[in-house]
Amino acid sequence: MLYAMAATTLAGLSTGLGGLLGVLRRPGRRGMAFSLGFGAGVMITVSLADMLPEAMERYRAAFSPAGAAGAAASLAALGMAAALLLGRLVPEPRLFAGRGEEARVLHSALVTALALVAHNLPEGVLTLFSGLEDPALGLRLAVAVALHNLPEGLAVALPVYYATRSRAKGAAAALISGLAEPAGALAAFALLGGRLTAGLVTGLVALVSGVMCWVSVAELLPTGFSLGRRGDTAAGFGAGLLAMTLGIGLLS
């Protein structure tokens, strides 16, 4: 248990490491547009090229191909609806009167951080329980998750730093979103123990993939475009897509 929990915690802390790298230098408008696009590319790719296909593959073991696709699509749609509600519930920052640009960026950062918290919860559960069943498999999964979490930390820390001009707040936001990983793993172990079902984890994975896709399209990309740097936002999106595709391909 201790070994598996340590591996899960280190994987989560890598999000904080990505955040520390992100606050080394405050980006200008061009860099901010690029980073927002980068975050969207990372989140959409990990959702559509990793999480959703994994959920569909697991559902195929229990359902027909059409049933598996329908289950995964329905849960992703539910995740999108949850993300829409999340975006409306997160209040617009009131500390930035007269600084509409920073307020928009911070709002997107807060919604993104919450989406990544939702993403990290089942990820932490998978890492912990894999380590309990097979320590070698758990370690490989923890390394893969840690590398995936680095760009996620950047996606949270950079916009928070840009909006608040505080390195500490940017790094803290990334660290908190990453700590959801070991927290989710501990909570699942305490509440469910050995009764955690593969179906529950698969459902969470499909649900969160919808959350991340919606946040990317409804929050990150529009905010990047609103900075007047459409080309930089698009370039960041392409860079995030390529970086995460390479990461998934090398570590799968």
Short mmCIF file of C-alpha atoms in Angstrom, two decimals:
data_model
loop_
_atom_site.label_atom_id
_atom_site.label_comp_id
_atom_site.label_asym_id
_atom_site.label_seq_id
_atom_site.Cartn_x
_atom_site.Cartn_y
_atom_site.Cartn_z
CA MET A 1 0.00 0.00 0.00
CA LEU A 2 2.77 2.44 0.94
CA TYR A 3 4.65 1.84 -2.31
CA ALA A 4 1.55 2.26 -4.47
CA MET A 5 0.50 5.40 -2.59
CA ALA A 6 3.98 6.92 -2.94
CA ALA A 7 3.95 6.33 -6.70
CA THR A 8 0.47 7.89 -6.98
CA THR A 9 1.53 10.92 -4.94
CA LEU A 10 4.65 11.51 -7.02
CA ALA A 11 2.56 11.31 -10.20
CA GLY A 12 0.22 13.95 -8.82
CA LEU A 13 3.07 16.19 -7.67
CA SER A 14 4.38 16.34 -11.23
CA THR A 15 1.45 18.67 -11.97
CA GLY A 16 2.95 21.03 -9.40
CA LEU A 17 6.33 20.66 -11.08
CA GLY A 18 4.77 21.67 -14.39
CA GLY A 19 3.28 24.65 -12.59
CA LEU A 20 6.68 25.69 -11.22
CA LEU A 21 8.12 25.58 -14.73
CA GLY A 22 5.20 27.69 -15.92
CA VAL A 23 5.79 30.55 -13.47
CA LEU A 24 9.47 31.06 -14.20
CA ARG A 25 8.53 33.95 -16.45
CA ARG A 26 5.23 35.80 -16.81
CA PRO A 27 4.02 35.49 -20.41
CA GLY A 28 2.94 38.45 -22.52
CA ARG A 29 -0.29 38.46 -24.49
CA ARG A 30 1.25 36.38 -27.26
CA GLY A 31 2.63 33.80 -24.83
CA MET A 32 -0.66 33.67 -22.96
CA ALA A 33 -2.62 33.02 -26.15
CA PHE A 34 -0.17 30.25 -27.05
CA SER A 35 -0.43 28.65 -23.60
CA LEU A 36 -4.23 28.71 -23.63
CA GLY A 37 -4.22 27.00 -27.01
CA PHE A 38 -1.59 24.57 -25.72
CA GLY A 39 -3.77 23.65 -22.75
CA ALA A 40 -6.75 23.07 -25.03
CA GLY A 41 -4.66 20.86 -27.32
CA VAL A 42 -3.40 18.81 -24.38
CA MET A 43 -6.85 18.32 -22.86
CA ILE A 44 -8.66 17.47 -26.10
CA THR A 45 -5.96 15.01 -27.16
CA VAL A 46 -5.80 13.20 -23.83
CA SER A 47 -9.60 13.00 -23.87
CA LEU A 48 -10.15 11.82 -27.45
CA ALA A 49 -6.96 9.82 -28.05
CA ASP A 50 -6.57 8.24 -24.61
CA MET A 51 -9.46 8.44 -22.15
CA LEU A 52 -12.52 7.95 -24.40
CA PRO A 53 -10.98 5.13 -26.52
CA GLU A 54 -9.92 3.38 -23.31
CA ALA A 55 -13.47 3.60 -21.96
CA MET A 56 -14.94 2.28 -25.21
CA GLU A 57 -12.47 -0.61 -25.26
CA ARG A 58 -13.50 -1.63 -21.75
CA TYR A 59 -17.20 -1.33 -22.57
CA ARG A 60 -16.76 -3.63 -25.58
CA ALA A 61 -16.02 -6.46 -23.17
CA ALA A 62 -19.53 -6.13 -21.75
CA PHE A 63 -21.63 -4.66 -24.60
CA SER A 64 -22.01 -4.85 -28.35
CA PRO A 65 -19.95 -2.36 -30.37
CA ALA A 66 -23.00 -0.10 -30.70
CA GLY A 67 -23.77 -0.43 -26.99
CA ALA A 68 -20.18 0.36 -26.04
CA ALA A 69 -20.14 3.43 -28.28
CA GLY A 70 -23.51 4.56 -26.95
CA ALA A 71 -22.44 4.18 -23.32
CA ALA A 72 -19.20 6.10 -23.84
CA ALA A 73 -20.90 8.85 -25.88
CA SER A 74 -23.71 9.24 -23.34
CA LEU A 75 -21.27 9.64 -20.45
CA ALA A 76 -19.14 12.09 -22.44
CA ALA A 77 -22.27 14.12 -23.21
CA LEU A 78 -23.14 14.11 -19.51
CA GLY A 79 -19.63 15.37 -18.79
CA MET A 80 -20.10 18.20 -21.28
CA ALA A 81 -23.34 19.20 -19.59
CA ALA A 82 -21.59 19.15 -16.21
CA ALA A 83 -18.81 21.34 -17.59
CA LEU A 84 -21.36 23.82 -18.97
CA LEU A 85 -22.91 24.05 -15.50
CA LEU A 86 -19.45 24.35 -13.94
CA GLY A 87 -18.56 27.29 -16.18
CA ARG A 88 -21.73 29.09 -15.14
CA LEU A 89 -21.27 28.39 -11.44
CA VAL A 90 -17.66 29.63 -11.28
CA PRO A 91 -18.06 33.35 -10.52
CA GLU A 92 -16.47 35.99 -12.68
CA PRO A 93 -13.50 37.43 -10.76
CA ARG A 94 -14.46 40.75 -9.17
CA LEU A 95 -10.96 41.75 -8.14
CA PHE A 96 -10.05 42.85 -11.65
CA ALA A 97 -12.35 45.79 -12.27
CA GLY A 98 -11.19 47.57 -15.39
CA ARG A 99 -8.97 44.62 -16.33
CA GLY A 100 -11.37 42.57 -18.41
CA GLU A 101 -8.61 40.61 -20.13
CA GLU A 102 -7.12 39.35 -16.86
CA ALA A 103 -10.60 38.51 -15.54
CA ARG A 104 -11.40 36.39 -18.60
CA VAL A 105 -8.09 34.56 -18.37
CA LEU A 106 -8.51 33.90 -14.65
CA HIS A 107 -12.06 32.60 -15.12
CA SER A 108 -10.81 30.16 -17.76
CA ALA A 109 -7.94 29.14 -15.47
CA LEU A 110 -10.31 28.39 -12.58
CA VAL A 111 -12.63 26.30 -14.74
CA THR A 112 -9.63 24.47 -16.23
CA ALA A 113 -8.22 23.74 -12.78
CA LEU A 114 -11.54 22.27 -11.64
CA ALA A 115 -11.75 20.17 -14.81
CA LEU A 116 -8.25 18.83 -14.18
CA VAL A 117 -9.17 18.05 -10.58
CA ALA A 118 -12.04 15.96 -11.96
CA HIS A 119 -9.60 14.34 -14.39
CA ASN A 120 -7.02 13.59 -11.71
CA LEU A 121 -9.45 11.90 -9.30
CA PRO A 122 -10.06 8.72 -11.37
CA GLU A 123 -6.48 8.84 -12.66
CA GLY A 124 -5.21 8.63 -9.09
CA VAL A 125 -7.58 5.76 -8.34
CA LEU A 126 -6.33 3.83 -11.38
CA THR A 127 -2.68 4.43 -10.45
CA LEU A 128 -3.13 3.34 -6.84
CA PHE A 129 -5.13 0.20 -7.54
CA SER A 130 -2.81 -0.81 -10.39
CA GLY A 131 0.12 -0.50 -7.99
CA LEU A 132 -1.65 -2.62 -5.39
CA GLU A 133 -2.32 -5.39 -7.91
CA ASP A 134 1.07 -5.26 -9.68
CA PRO A 135 3.82 -2.92 -8.34
CA ALA A 136 5.73 -2.96 -11.64
CA LEU A 137 2.61 -2.04 -13.62
CA GLY A 138 1.75 0.63 -11.07
CA LEU A 139 5.19 2.18 -11.41
CA ARG A 140 4.98 2.28 -15.21
CA LEU A 141 1.54 3.85 -15.02
CA ALA A 142 2.74 6.41 -12.44
CA VAL A 143 5.61 7.45 -14.73
CA ALA A 144 3.24 7.81 -17.68
CA VAL A 145 0.79 9.85 -15.60
CA ALA A 146 3.59 12.05 -14.26
CA LEU A 147 4.76 12.93 -17.77
CA HIS A 148 1.17 13.66 -18.83
CA ASN A 149 0.72 15.89 -15.79
CA LEU A 150 3.61 18.25 -16.62
CA PRO A 151 1.78 20.07 -19.45
CA GLU A 152 -1.41 20.02 -17.38
CA GLY A 153 0.42 21.93 -14.64
CA LEU A 154 1.53 24.48 -17.22
CA ALA A 155 -2.06 24.84 -18.45
CA VAL A 156 -3.22 25.81 -14.96
CA ALA A 157 -0.29 27.84 -13.65
CA LEU A 158 0.36 30.10 -16.62
CA PRO A 159 -3.08 31.74 -16.87
CA VAL A 160 -3.32 32.15 -13.09
CA TYR A 161 0.11 33.80 -13.04
CA TYR A 162 -0.80 35.99 -16.01
CA ALA A 163 -4.04 37.18 -14.40
CA THR A 164 -2.89 37.59 -10.79
CA ARG A 165 0.78 38.44 -11.44
CA SER A 166 1.62 36.13 -8.55
CA ARG A 167 4.04 33.25 -9.07
CA ALA A 168 2.92 31.70 -5.78
CA LYS A 169 -0.75 31.64 -6.80
CA GLY A 170 0.05 30.15 -10.20
CA ALA A 171 2.22 27.40 -8.73
CA ALA A 172 -0.29 26.73 -5.92
CA ALA A 173 -3.17 26.33 -8.37
CA ALA A 174 -1.22 23.68 -10.31
CA LEU A 175 -0.14 21.89 -7.13
CA ILE A 176 -3.69 21.76 -5.73
CA SER A 177 -5.08 20.33 -8.95
CA GLY A 178 -2.34 17.68 -8.91
CA LEU A 179 -2.94 16.73 -5.27
CA ALA A 180 -6.44 15.63 -6.30
CA GLU A 181 -4.72 12.50 -7.59
CA PRO A 182 -3.51 11.04 -4.27
CA ALA A 183 -6.56 12.52 -2.50
CA GLY A 184 -8.94 10.75 -4.87
CA ALA A 185 -6.99 7.51 -4.52
CA LEU A 186 -7.09 7.63 -0.72
CA ALA A 187 -10.79 8.49 -0.65
CA ALA A 188 -11.65 5.64 -3.02
CA PHE A 189 -9.58 3.18 -1.01
CA ALA A 190 -11.12 4.31 2.29
CA LEU A 191 -14.70 4.24 1.00
CA LEU A 192 -14.61 1.27 -1.35
CA GLY A 193 -11.51 -0.72 -0.50
CA GLY A 194 -11.48 -3.82 -2.66
CA ARG A 195 -15.04 -3.18 -3.86
CA LEU A 196 -14.04 -0.63 -6.49
CA THR A 197 -15.41 -1.86 -9.80
CA ALA A 198 -13.86 -1.45 -13.22
CA GLY A 199 -17.23 -0.22 -14.48
CA LEU A 200 -17.26 2.70 -12.05
CA VAL A 201 -13.75 3.83 -13.02
CA THR A 202 -14.54 3.43 -16.72
CA GLY A 203 -17.65 5.57 -16.34
CA LEU A 204 -15.67 8.28 -14.59
CA VAL A 205 -13.04 8.25 -17.34
CA ALA A 206 -15.68 8.71 -20.07
CA LEU A 207 -17.48 11.39 -18.06
CA VAL A 208 -14.32 13.41 -17.45
CA SER A 209 -13.31 13.20 -21.12
CA GLY A 210 -16.49 15.14 -21.92
CA VAL A 211 -15.71 17.71 -19.21
CA MET A 212 -12.24 18.35 -20.60
CA CYS A 213 -13.39 18.64 -24.22
CA TRP A 214 -16.07 21.16 -23.29
CA VAL A 215 -13.72 23.27 -21.17
CA SER A 216 -11.19 23.34 -24.00
CA VAL A 217 -13.68 24.49 -26.63
CA ALA A 218 -15.89 26.72 -24.48
CA GLU A 219 -13.25 28.32 -22.22
CA LEU A 220 -9.63 28.00 -23.30
CA LEU A 221 -9.84 28.56 -27.06
CA PRO A 222 -12.34 31.47 -26.92
CA THR A 223 -10.25 33.17 -24.23
CA GLY A 224 -7.12 32.76 -26.32
CA PHE A 225 -8.85 34.18 -29.38
CA SER A 226 -10.18 37.11 -27.33
CA LEU A 227 -6.59 38.24 -26.73
CA GLY A 228 -6.36 39.16 -30.40
CA ARG A 229 -3.76 36.47 -31.14
CA ARG A 230 -5.73 33.86 -33.09
CA GLY A 231 -2.66 32.53 -34.84
CA ASP A 232 -0.74 32.10 -31.59
CA THR A 233 -3.72 30.35 -29.98
CA ALA A 234 -3.98 27.98 -32.96
CA ALA A 235 -0.22 27.34 -32.90
CA GLY A 236 -0.42 26.53 -29.19
CA PHE A 237 -3.29 24.15 -29.83
CA GLY A 238 -1.25 22.34 -32.48
CA ALA A 239 1.78 22.16 -30.16
CA GLY A 240 -0.33 20.77 -27.31
CA LEU A 241 -1.93 18.20 -29.60
CA LEU A 242 1.44 17.04 -30.92
CA ALA A 243 3.10 16.98 -27.49
CA MET A 244 0.33 14.88 -25.95
CA THR A 245 0.10 12.59 -28.99
CA LEU A 246 3.82 11.86 -28.70
CA GLY A 247 3.48 11.29 -24.96
CA ILE A 248 0.56 8.86 -25.39
CA GLY A 249 2.32 7.03 -28.21
CA LEU A 250 5.63 6.64 -26.38
CA LEU A 251 4.11 5.59 -23.07
CA SER A 252 1.23 3.37 -24.19
#
